[in-house]
Protein backbone atom coordinates (compact mmCIF):
# COMPACT_ATOMS: atom_id res chain seq x y z
CA UNK A 1 81.40 22.16 26.16
CA UNK A 2 83.29 24.08 23.48
CA UNK A 3 84.15 20.83 21.67
CA UNK A 4 80.50 19.73 21.78
CA UNK A 5 79.37 23.07 20.38
CA UNK A 6 81.83 22.86 17.51
CA UNK A 7 80.69 19.31 16.80
CA UNK A 8 77.04 20.31 16.47
CA UNK A 9 77.64 23.55 14.55
CA UNK A 10 77.59 21.91 11.06
CA UNK A 11 74.22 20.32 11.87
CA UNK A 12 72.73 23.76 12.59
CA UNK A 13 73.87 25.00 9.20
CA UNK A 14 72.03 22.31 7.27
CA UNK A 15 69.42 24.06 5.14
CA UNK A 16 65.85 22.84 5.13
CA UNK A 17 64.68 21.34 1.83
CA UNK A 18 62.82 23.82 -0.37
CA UNK A 19 59.10 23.33 -0.65
CA UNK A 20 57.30 22.72 -3.93
CA UNK A 21 55.82 26.20 -4.34
CA UNK A 22 59.08 27.84 -3.31
CA UNK A 23 60.83 25.84 -6.01
CA UNK A 24 58.18 26.84 -8.54
CA UNK A 25 58.55 30.49 -7.57
CA UNK A 26 62.31 30.36 -7.97
CA UNK A 27 62.05 28.74 -11.40
CA UNK A 28 59.47 31.31 -12.50
CA UNK A 29 61.57 34.26 -11.33
CA UNK A 30 64.51 32.98 -13.38
CA UNK A 31 62.35 32.97 -16.52
CA UNK A 32 63.08 36.39 -18.04
CA UNK A 33 60.31 36.26 -20.62
CA UNK A 34 57.67 35.40 -18.03
CA UNK A 35 58.91 38.11 -15.69
CA UNK A 36 58.86 40.66 -18.50
CA UNK A 37 55.27 39.75 -19.35
CA UNK A 38 54.33 39.88 -15.66
CA UNK A 39 55.88 43.35 -15.38
CA UNK A 40 53.93 44.58 -18.43
CA UNK A 41 50.68 43.20 -17.04
CA UNK A 42 51.38 44.68 -13.62
CA UNK A 43 52.08 48.08 -15.19
CA UNK A 44 48.83 48.02 -17.17
CA UNK A 45 46.85 46.84 -14.15
CA UNK A 46 48.31 49.49 -11.84
CA UNK A 47 47.75 52.22 -14.42
CA UNK A 48 44.10 51.15 -14.77
CA UNK A 49 43.55 51.00 -11.00
CA UNK A 50 45.19 54.34 -10.23
CA UNK A 51 43.99 56.15 -13.38
CA UNK A 52 42.13 58.91 -11.44
CA UNK A 53 45.39 59.89 -9.70
CA UNK A 54 47.56 59.99 -12.84
CA UNK A 55 46.45 63.48 -13.91
CA UNK A 56 44.96 62.27 -17.17
CA UNK A 57 42.44 64.13 -19.29
CA UNK A 58 38.75 63.40 -18.89
CA UNK A 59 38.13 60.26 -21.00
CA UNK A 60 34.51 61.29 -21.66
CA UNK A 61 35.00 64.95 -22.57
CA UNK A 62 35.09 65.38 -26.33
CA UNK A 63 35.46 68.23 -28.78
CA UNK A 64 34.65 68.14 -32.46
CA UNK A 65 37.41 70.66 -33.03
CA UNK A 66 40.03 68.26 -31.69
CA UNK A 67 38.69 65.08 -33.31
CA UNK A 68 41.17 62.61 -34.83
CA UNK A 69 44.30 64.50 -33.87
CA UNK A 70 47.42 62.48 -34.82
CA UNK A 71 49.77 60.77 -32.39
CA UNK A 72 52.22 63.22 -30.82
CA UNK A 73 49.84 66.16 -30.73
CA UNK A 74 50.66 68.60 -27.94
CA UNK A 75 48.53 67.74 -24.93
CA UNK A 76 47.44 64.45 -26.52
CA UNK A 77 50.39 62.06 -26.72
CA UNK A 78 48.37 59.32 -28.43
CA UNK A 79 46.05 61.67 -30.31
CA UNK A 80 42.27 61.86 -30.03
CA UNK A 81 39.40 59.63 -31.13
CA UNK A 82 36.48 60.29 -33.47
CA UNK A 83 34.80 62.52 -30.86
CA UNK A 84 37.91 64.41 -29.80
CA UNK A 85 38.49 62.47 -26.59
CA UNK A 86 42.04 61.86 -25.38
CA UNK A 87 43.17 58.40 -26.51
CA UNK A 88 45.71 57.87 -23.74
CA UNK A 89 43.14 58.36 -21.00
CA UNK A 90 40.59 56.30 -22.93
CA UNK A 91 43.03 53.39 -23.23
CA UNK A 92 44.02 53.48 -19.56
CA UNK A 93 40.46 53.82 -18.30
CA UNK A 94 39.37 51.21 -20.84
CA UNK A 95 41.78 48.76 -19.28
CA UNK A 96 39.55 48.66 -16.21
CA UNK A 97 36.54 47.17 -17.97
CA UNK A 98 38.59 45.11 -20.40
CA UNK A 99 40.59 43.42 -17.64
CA UNK A 100 37.49 42.99 -15.49
CA UNK A 101 35.50 41.32 -18.27
CA UNK A 102 38.54 39.24 -19.21
CA UNK A 103 39.54 38.01 -15.74
CA UNK A 104 36.22 37.67 -13.88
CA UNK A 105 34.64 35.03 -16.17
CA UNK A 106 37.78 32.86 -15.98
CA UNK A 107 37.83 33.12 -12.19
CA UNK A 108 34.15 32.22 -11.92
CA UNK A 109 34.53 29.34 -14.35
CA UNK A 110 37.64 28.16 -12.50
CA UNK A 111 35.73 27.89 -9.22
CA UNK A 112 32.57 26.32 -10.66
CA UNK A 113 34.34 24.06 -13.17
CA UNK A 114 36.82 22.80 -10.58
CA UNK A 115 34.03 21.87 -8.15
CA UNK A 116 32.04 20.08 -10.84
CA UNK A 117 35.07 18.31 -12.27
CA UNK A 118 36.43 17.13 -8.92
CA UNK A 119 33.02 15.79 -7.85
CA UNK A 120 32.53 14.01 -11.17
CA UNK A 121 36.05 12.59 -11.22
CA UNK A 122 36.02 11.35 -7.65
CA UNK A 123 32.45 10.01 -7.51
CA UNK A 124 32.44 8.29 -10.90
CA UNK A 125 29.49 6.16 -12.00
CA UNK A 126 26.13 7.86 -12.51
CA UNK A 127 27.30 11.10 -10.93
CA UNK A 128 30.15 11.37 -13.41
CA UNK A 129 27.86 10.54 -16.33
CA UNK A 130 25.22 13.08 -15.28
CA UNK A 131 27.69 15.93 -14.85
CA UNK A 132 29.98 15.25 -17.79
CA UNK A 133 27.24 14.46 -20.30
CA UNK A 134 25.62 17.79 -19.42
CA UNK A 135 29.01 19.47 -19.87
CA UNK A 136 29.44 17.75 -23.25
CA UNK A 137 26.30 19.44 -24.55
CA UNK A 138 28.13 22.78 -24.57
CA UNK A 139 30.91 21.31 -26.73
CA UNK A 140 28.44 21.05 -29.60
CA UNK A 141 28.73 24.82 -30.05
CA UNK A 142 31.86 26.81 -30.87
CA UNK A 143 32.82 29.08 -27.99
CA UNK A 144 32.44 32.26 -30.03
CA UNK A 145 28.97 31.39 -31.28
CA UNK A 146 27.90 30.21 -27.82
CA UNK A 147 29.05 33.48 -26.23
CA UNK A 148 27.25 35.52 -28.89
CA UNK A 149 24.07 33.48 -28.54
CA UNK A 150 23.97 33.77 -24.75
CA UNK A 151 24.81 37.49 -24.80
CA UNK A 152 22.20 38.08 -27.48
CA UNK A 153 19.58 36.29 -25.41
CA UNK A 154 20.49 38.10 -22.19
CA UNK A 155 21.03 41.49 -23.78
CA UNK A 156 23.95 43.90 -23.87
CA UNK A 157 25.73 44.82 -20.68
CA UNK A 158 28.81 44.09 -18.61
CA UNK A 159 27.07 41.65 -16.27
CA UNK A 160 25.54 39.68 -19.14
CA UNK A 161 28.93 39.50 -20.87
CA UNK A 162 30.50 38.09 -17.71
CA UNK A 163 27.70 35.53 -17.36
CA UNK A 164 27.92 34.41 -20.98
CA UNK A 165 31.71 34.03 -20.90
CA UNK A 166 31.56 32.18 -17.58
CA UNK A 167 29.18 29.65 -19.12
CA UNK A 168 31.51 29.27 -22.10
CA UNK A 169 34.59 28.53 -19.94
CA UNK A 170 33.02 26.18 -17.39
CA UNK A 171 32.95 23.08 -19.70
CA UNK A 172 36.68 22.99 -20.63
CA UNK A 173 37.81 23.65 -17.06
CA UNK A 174 35.42 20.99 -15.72
CA UNK A 175 36.73 18.53 -18.30
CA UNK A 176 40.34 19.11 -17.23
CA UNK A 177 39.40 18.88 -13.54
CA UNK A 178 37.54 15.61 -14.10
CA UNK A 179 40.45 14.13 -16.05
CA UNK A 180 43.14 14.88 -13.46
CA UNK A 181 40.87 13.84 -10.57
CA UNK A 182 40.17 10.49 -12.20
CA UNK A 183 43.92 9.85 -12.44
CA UNK A 184 44.44 10.74 -8.76
CA UNK A 185 41.53 8.99 -7.04
CA UNK A 186 43.06 5.50 -7.43
CA UNK A 187 46.43 6.37 -5.87
CA UNK A 188 47.62 4.87 -2.60
CA UNK A 189 47.24 7.96 -0.42
CA UNK A 190 43.55 8.21 -1.38
CA UNK A 191 43.03 4.57 -0.38
CA UNK A 192 44.85 5.28 2.89
CA UNK A 193 42.57 8.24 3.57
CA UNK A 194 39.50 6.07 2.99
CA UNK A 195 40.90 3.38 5.27
CA UNK A 196 41.45 5.94 8.01
CA UNK A 197 37.74 6.74 8.01
CA UNK A 198 37.78 10.10 6.19
CA UNK A 199 34.54 10.93 4.38
CA UNK A 200 34.32 11.76 0.69
CA UNK A 201 34.09 15.53 1.23
CA UNK A 202 37.22 15.59 3.39
CA UNK A 203 39.15 13.48 0.89
CA UNK A 204 38.18 15.72 -2.01
CA UNK A 205 38.92 18.93 -0.10
CA UNK A 206 42.18 17.91 1.58
CA UNK A 207 43.77 15.16 -0.48
CA UNK A 208 42.40 15.44 -4.03
CA UNK A 209 42.10 19.21 -4.47
CA UNK A 210 45.66 19.91 -3.38
CA UNK A 211 47.02 17.52 -6.01
CA UNK A 212 44.87 18.59 -8.96
CA UNK A 213 44.64 22.34 -8.42
CA UNK A 214 47.96 23.05 -10.15
CA UNK A 215 47.11 21.67 -13.62
CA UNK A 216 43.63 23.20 -13.47
CA UNK A 217 45.03 26.60 -12.53
CA UNK A 218 47.57 26.51 -15.36
CA UNK A 219 44.87 25.69 -17.87
CA UNK A 220 42.64 28.45 -16.48
CA UNK A 221 45.39 31.04 -16.88
CA UNK A 222 45.73 30.08 -20.53
CA UNK A 223 42.04 30.95 -21.00
CA UNK A 224 42.48 34.56 -19.87
CA UNK A 225 43.76 35.64 -23.28
CA UNK A 226 40.82 33.90 -24.96
CA UNK A 227 38.46 35.63 -22.55
CA UNK A 228 40.00 39.03 -23.36
CA UNK A 229 39.51 38.47 -27.08
CA UNK A 230 35.95 37.15 -26.71
CA UNK A 231 35.01 40.04 -24.41
CA UNK A 232 36.39 42.53 -26.89
CA UNK A 233 34.52 40.75 -29.68
CA UNK A 234 31.23 40.99 -27.79
CA UNK A 235 31.76 44.71 -27.20
CA UNK A 236 32.73 45.17 -30.84
CA UNK A 237 29.42 43.58 -31.88
CA UNK A 238 27.45 45.75 -29.48
CA UNK A 239 26.70 42.88 -27.06
CA UNK A 240 29.07 44.01 -24.30
CA UNK A 241 29.86 47.42 -22.91
CA UNK A 242 27.65 50.27 -23.99
CA UNK A 243 28.78 53.75 -25.10
CA UNK A 244 30.18 56.07 -23.83
CA UNK A 245 32.11 53.67 -21.56
CA UNK A 246 35.78 53.21 -22.38
CA UNK A 247 36.49 49.58 -23.30
CA UNK A 248 39.00 48.34 -25.85
CA UNK A 249 36.58 46.25 -27.90
CA UNK A 250 34.01 49.03 -28.01
CA UNK A 251 36.74 51.52 -28.95
CA UNK A 252 37.68 49.32 -31.91
CA UNK A 253 34.07 49.41 -33.03
CA UNK A 254 33.69 53.18 -32.77
CA UNK A 255 37.08 53.86 -34.42
CA UNK A 256 36.57 51.57 -37.40
CA UNK A 257 35.17 54.49 -39.43
CA UNK A 258 38.42 56.40 -38.86
CA UNK A 259 40.73 53.65 -40.08
CA UNK A 260 41.43 55.46 -43.37
CA UNK A 261 41.89 58.90 -41.78
CA UNK A 262 44.00 57.85 -38.76
CA UNK A 263 44.90 54.14 -39.04
CA UNK A 264 47.41 54.24 -36.17
CA UNK A 265 44.88 55.66 -33.73
CA UNK A 266 42.23 53.19 -34.87
CA UNK A 267 44.65 50.33 -34.22
CA UNK A 268 45.64 51.36 -30.68
CA UNK A 269 42.85 49.45 -28.84
CA UNK A 270 43.69 46.35 -30.88
CA UNK A 271 47.36 46.71 -29.95
CA UNK A 272 46.41 46.79 -26.27
CA UNK A 273 44.25 43.66 -26.61
CA UNK A 274 47.03 41.88 -28.49
CA UNK A 275 49.73 42.87 -25.99
CA UNK A 276 47.71 41.79 -22.94
CA UNK A 277 46.68 38.50 -24.56
CA UNK A 278 50.25 37.65 -25.57
CA UNK A 279 51.55 38.50 -22.09
CA UNK A 280 48.96 36.24 -20.44
CA UNK A 281 49.85 33.42 -22.84
CA UNK A 282 53.59 33.76 -22.20
CA UNK A 283 53.06 33.96 -18.44
CA UNK A 284 50.87 30.86 -18.55
CA UNK A 285 53.55 28.96 -20.50
CA UNK A 286 56.21 30.05 -18.03
CA UNK A 287 54.07 28.98 -15.09
CA UNK A 288 53.48 25.57 -16.66
CA UNK A 289 57.19 25.07 -17.21
CA UNK A 290 57.99 26.19 -13.67
CA UNK A 291 55.47 23.78 -12.15
CA UNK A 292 56.89 20.86 -14.12
CA UNK A 293 59.74 20.34 -11.67
CA UNK A 294 60.56 16.94 -13.15
CA UNK A 295 62.13 18.68 -16.14
């Protein structure tokens, strides 16, 4: 019995092969730049979520006596804005709306665009032509002008900004989803699923979606930075968040008159938009490299 146990001991120590997503996670963790960007984004997100418990000053309470105090002022580490409101609290609270308006349209467009693209790519024929030709109509307009036109027609507001940006991002995501689905639908495992009697909905949900979701997700993450910039642009033009709400694009608009008096304070919201956009871009690049396990 002892000899048999010793003979089978090496077999018990054989490690199971690592799964795909576990491999992707390991590759992503080893990417220092991506992890640094993820840490910065996590810090900004946590600060925005737990802002009421950080002991910050009231972001809406102003004082004309304290207006445009420089960075490093006692009690106001990042100074005050044109109405005497604390800039640190305004930036942290502003991250709530800025991240919401930047992430929610991409998520909505990811869901809707993926569904449309997978249906068009798998069905082909008239269904593909009807969906994709409708999608192509939106490519006739630049994304910035299309977002401004839709927001201008709907009116200013957070909800209208989310709707307009969602409409802007659906066409490119649907195009990517249709392209990768078309390349997958003719593979052997799809033919085997059809031969086994599976219906079209089951094939798309089980077999197709699992193989095309990765490239679509990577492309969607690359659009988050664009969404942040477009959302800030809409607020800057008065088509997004309304005063006195704290939002980075709106803060850039209200502080533009103070650029000659306090240029560093006026640039702080832009620095936050730039930092978050760059971090999302770097994280998206790292995720794409990690998912390309063939390299």
